[in-house]
mmCIF file of C-alpha atoms in Angstrom:
data_model
loop_
_atom_site.group_PDB
_atom_site.id
_atom_site.type_symbol
_atom_site.label_atom_id
_atom_site.label_comp_id
_atom_site.label_asym_id
_atom_site.label_seq_id
_atom_site.Cartn_x
_atom_site.Cartn_y
_atom_site.Cartn_z
ATOM 1 C CA MET A 150 35.627 21.378 23.141
ATOM 2 C CA VAL A 151 33.725 23.196 20.587
ATOM 3 C CA ARG A 152 34.444 20.759 18.025
ATOM 4 C CA GLN A 153 32.951 18.135 20.166
ATOM 5 C CA ILE A 154 29.734 20.414 20.926
ATOM 6 C CA ILE A 155 29.254 20.497 17.265
ATOM 7 C CA GLY A 156 29.779 16.509 16.836
ATOM 8 C CA ILE A 157 27.026 15.910 19.603
ATOM 9 C CA LEU A 158 24.669 18.696 17.974
ATOM 10 C CA LEU A 159 25.298 16.753 14.769
ATOM 11 C CA CYS A 160 24.586 13.492 16.031
ATOM 12 C CA ILE A 161 21.520 14.431 17.254
ATOM 13 C CA VAL A 162 20.163 15.884 14.323
ATOM 14 C CA LEU A 163 21.083 13.116 12.004
ATOM 15 C CA PHE A 164 20.096 10.221 14.710
ATOM 16 C CA GLY A 165 16.925 12.702 15.016
ATOM 17 C CA CYS A 166 16.281 12.879 11.116
ATOM 18 C CA LYS A 167 16.397 9.074 11.224
ATOM 19 C CA ASN A 168 13.978 8.013 13.559
ATOM 20 C CA GLU A 169 11.631 10.461 12.458
ATOM 21 C CA THR A 170 11.780 9.052 8.920
ATOM 22 C CA LYS A 171 11.172 5.954 10.467
ATOM 23 C CA THR A 172 8.159 6.501 12.410
ATOM 24 C CA THR A 173 6.603 8.363 9.519
ATOM 25 C CA GLU A 174 7.457 5.544 6.740
ATOM 26 C CA SER A 175 6.202 2.868 9.351
ATOM 27 C CA SER A 176 3.042 5.166 10.285
ATOM 28 C CA LEU A 177 2.914 5.417 6.221
ATOM 29 C CA ILE A 178 2.785 1.652 6.083
ATOM 30 C CA GLU A 179 0.578 1.188 8.883
ATOM 31 C CA GLU A 180 -2.067 3.524 7.595
ATOM 32 C CA GLN A 181 -1.805 1.737 4.254
ATOM 33 C CA ASN A 182 -2.726 -1.475 5.652
ATOM 34 C CA THR A 183 -5.733 -0.278 7.940
ATOM 35 C CA LYS A 184 -7.200 0.892 4.603
ATOM 36 C CA GLU A 185 -6.446 -2.248 2.676
ATOM 37 C CA LYS A 186 -8.077 -4.268 5.686
ATOM 38 C CA SER A 187 -11.059 -2.402 5.946
ATOM 39 C CA SER A 188 -11.679 -1.897 2.228
ATOM 40 C CA PHE A 189 -11.185 -5.737 1.535
ATOM 41 C CA GLN A 190 -13.831 -8.204 1.993
ATOM 42 C CA MET A 191 -13.860 -11.780 1.360
ATOM 43 C CA TYR A 192 -16.100 -13.577 -1.002
ATOM 44 C CA GLU A 193 -18.560 -15.514 1.145
ATOM 45 C CA MET A 194 -20.752 -18.184 -1.089
ATOM 46 C CA SER A 195 -24.096 -18.059 -0.307
ATOM 47 C CA PRO A 196 -25.413 -21.868 0.311
ATOM 48 C CA MET A 197 -27.019 -22.447 -2.634
ATOM 49 C CA ALA A 198 -23.746 -21.227 -4.540
ATOM 50 C CA ALA A 199 -21.580 -24.053 -2.349
ATOM 51 C CA LEU A 200 -24.174 -26.631 -3.074
ATOM 52 C CA MET A 201 -23.950 -26.043 -6.850
ATOM 53 C CA GLU A 202 -20.073 -26.258 -6.283
ATOM 54 C CA GLN A 203 -20.611 -29.506 -4.685
ATOM 55 C CA MET A 204 -23.253 -30.749 -7.383
ATOM 56 C CA TRP A 205 -20.235 -29.710 -10.143
ATOM 57 C CA VAL A 206 -18.130 -31.785 -8.111
ATOM 58 C CA ASP A 207 -20.565 -34.779 -7.779
ATOM 59 C CA ASN A 208 -21.047 -34.550 -11.671
ATOM 60 C CA LYS A 209 -17.754 -34.280 -12.824
ATOM 61 C CA ARG A 210 -16.794 -37.554 -10.831
ATOM 62 C CA ILE A 211 -19.524 -39.228 -12.439
ATOM 63 C CA ARG A 212 -18.609 -38.284 -15.867
ATOM 64 C CA GLU A 213 -14.801 -39.138 -15.603
ATOM 65 C CA LYS A 214 -16.462 -42.740 -14.372
ATOM 66 C CA ILE A 215 -18.439 -42.772 -17.400
ATOM 67 C CA VAL A 216 -15.713 -41.574 -19.837
ATOM 68 C CA GLU A 217 -13.386 -44.270 -18.347
ATOM 69 C CA GLY A 218 -15.761 -46.712 -19.212
ATOM 70 C CA LEU A 219 -16.432 -47.842 -14.982
ATOM 71 C CA PRO A 220 -19.457 -48.909 -13.527
ATOM 72 C CA ILE A 221 -21.481 -46.582 -11.702
ATOM 73 C CA THR A 222 -22.215 -47.790 -8.265
ATOM 74 C CA ASP A 223 -23.137 -44.342 -6.591
ATOM 75 C CA SER A 224 -26.512 -43.313 -5.685
ATOM 76 C CA MET A 225 -27.874 -40.281 -6.140
ATOM 77 C CA PRO A 226 -26.718 -37.875 -3.561
ATOM 78 C CA SER A 227 -29.609 -36.588 -0.824
ATOM 79 C CA LEU A 228 -27.423 -33.695 -0.644
ATOM 80 C CA HIS A 229 -28.958 -32.513 -4.238
ATOM 81 C CA TYR A 230 -32.694 -32.297 -2.781
ATOM 82 C CA LYS A 231 -30.966 -29.382 -0.748
ATOM 83 C CA LEU A 232 -31.904 -26.957 -3.835
ATOM 84 C CA PHE A 233 -35.332 -26.520 -2.732
ATOM 85 C CA LEU A 234 -34.112 -25.085 0.658
ATOM 86 C CA ALA A 235 -30.563 -23.904 0.376
ATOM 87 C CA ASP A 236 -30.294 -19.986 0.864
ATOM 88 C CA MET A 237 -29.786 -18.396 -2.180
ATOM 89 C CA THR A 238 -27.264 -14.994 -2.887
ATOM 90 C CA ASP A 239 -30.667 -13.138 -4.322
ATOM 91 C CA PRO A 240 -33.401 -14.436 -3.026
ATOM 92 C CA SER A 241 -35.489 -12.989 -5.425
ATOM 93 C CA GLU A 242 -34.212 -15.253 -7.852
ATOM 94 C CA ARG A 243 -36.622 -18.338 -6.562
ATOM 95 C CA ASP A 244 -39.283 -18.053 -8.347
ATOM 96 C CA ALA A 245 -41.941 -20.089 -10.317
ATOM 97 C CA PHE A 246 -39.303 -20.719 -12.793
ATOM 98 C CA PHE A 247 -36.371 -21.772 -10.386
ATOM 99 C CA GLU A 248 -38.644 -23.869 -8.635
ATOM 100 C CA GLN A 249 -39.705 -25.833 -12.212
ATOM 101 C CA GLN A 250 -36.279 -26.226 -13.161
ATOM 102 C CA THR A 251 -35.350 -27.653 -9.968
ATOM 103 C CA LYS A 252 -37.772 -30.184 -10.136
ATOM 104 C CA ARG A 253 -37.057 -31.006 -14.066
ATOM 105 C CA TYR A 254 -32.971 -31.297 -12.680
ATOM 106 C CA LEU A 255 -34.396 -33.420 -9.353
ATOM 107 C CA GLU A 256 -36.133 -35.744 -11.741
ATOM 108 C CA THR A 257 -33.787 -36.354 -14.082
ATOM 109 C CA GLU A 258 -30.996 -37.039 -12.044
ATOM 110 C CA GLU A 259 -33.419 -39.609 -10.094
ATOM 111 C CA GLU A 260 -34.255 -41.225 -13.561
ATOM 112 C CA PHE A 261 -30.265 -41.452 -14.303
ATOM 113 C CA TYR A 262 -29.177 -43.178 -10.795
ATOM 114 C CA LYS A 263 -32.515 -45.570 -11.078
ATOM 115 C CA ASP A 264 -30.434 -47.372 -13.615
ATOM 116 C CA PRO A 265 -27.198 -45.518 -14.248
ATOM 117 C CA ASN A 266 -25.864 -48.116 -16.369
ATOM 118 C CA THR A 267 -28.069 -47.832 -19.246
ATOM 119 C CA ASN A 268 -27.733 -45.188 -21.676
ATOM 120 C CA THR A 269 -25.323 -43.806 -19.413
ATOM 121 C CA LYS A 270 -24.031 -41.119 -21.579
ATOM 122 C CA SER A 271 -27.395 -39.478 -22.834
ATOM 123 C CA LYS A 272 -28.987 -39.889 -19.194
ATOM 124 C CA PHE A 273 -26.083 -37.916 -17.998
ATOM 125 C CA ASN A 274 -26.127 -35.854 -20.566
ATOM 126 C CA ALA A 275 -29.239 -34.969 -20.027
ATOM 127 C CA ILE A 276 -28.889 -34.015 -16.261
ATOM 128 C CA VAL A 277 -26.158 -31.878 -17.542
ATOM 129 C CA ASN A 278 -28.447 -30.024 -20.292
ATOM 130 C CA SER A 279 -31.001 -29.620 -17.297
ATOM 131 C CA CYS A 280 -28.380 -27.178 -15.407
ATOM 132 C CA LEU A 281 -27.799 -25.362 -18.564
ATOM 133 C CA GLU A 282 -31.601 -24.898 -19.300
ATOM 134 C CA CYS A 283 -31.756 -23.107 -15.938
ATOM 135 C CA HIS A 284 -28.589 -21.181 -16.157
ATOM 136 C CA ALA A 285 -29.166 -19.945 -19.359
ATOM 137 C CA LYS A 286 -31.720 -18.137 -18.049
ATOM 138 C CA LYS A 287 -30.530 -17.036 -14.587
ATOM 139 C CA CYS A 288 -26.940 -16.703 -13.296
ATOM 140 C CA GLY A 289 -25.503 -17.619 -16.712
ATOM 141 C CA GLY A 290 -21.841 -17.116 -15.171
ATOM 142 C CA PRO A 291 -21.397 -20.979 -14.683
ATOM 143 C CA VAL A 292 -22.178 -21.955 -18.156
ATOM 144 C CA PRO A 293 -19.027 -22.536 -19.774
ATOM 145 C CA ARG A 294 -17.805 -24.664 -17.127
ATOM 146 C CA ILE A 295 -21.334 -26.562 -17.125
ATOM 147 C CA ARG A 296 -20.722 -27.077 -20.552
ATOM 148 C CA LYS A 297 -17.282 -29.317 -19.759
ATOM 149 C CA LEU A 298 -19.314 -31.662 -18.258
ATOM 150 C CA LEU A 299 -20.815 -32.478 -21.455
ATOM 151 C CA ILE A 300 -19.594 -36.136 -23.219
ATOM 152 C CA PRO A 301 -19.656 -35.954 -26.617
#
């Protein structure tokens, strides 16, 4: 009878400790996940950054056609005119220089799309150089990626 009581007490202690450990471990994991969720913030592009990503995709597609020797039948994407309106990550960056560069970029792009199959490479590189001129002074991060659009 004493052995049975000792056995039961031993089982209670052993199983009780295991449950407590599991609860403690799961509590720690849950606490850690909560901290990670609260400190993690998803990057959200500004409308201007998203627009420039799309412009890069559009120009990459045109570049591929030029390199492959295919005729350019595309028209200028109207979305590009939103450069004047799109909200920027840092609104203070929208200054006279930005406005001037935006106007120059759009004029260069319009010139390309007037007759995209004449002096194609040089007119396309002028578009890319227009991007580089602005990004050299403002938001230089994408400069290496933009340079890859140039056609040698």
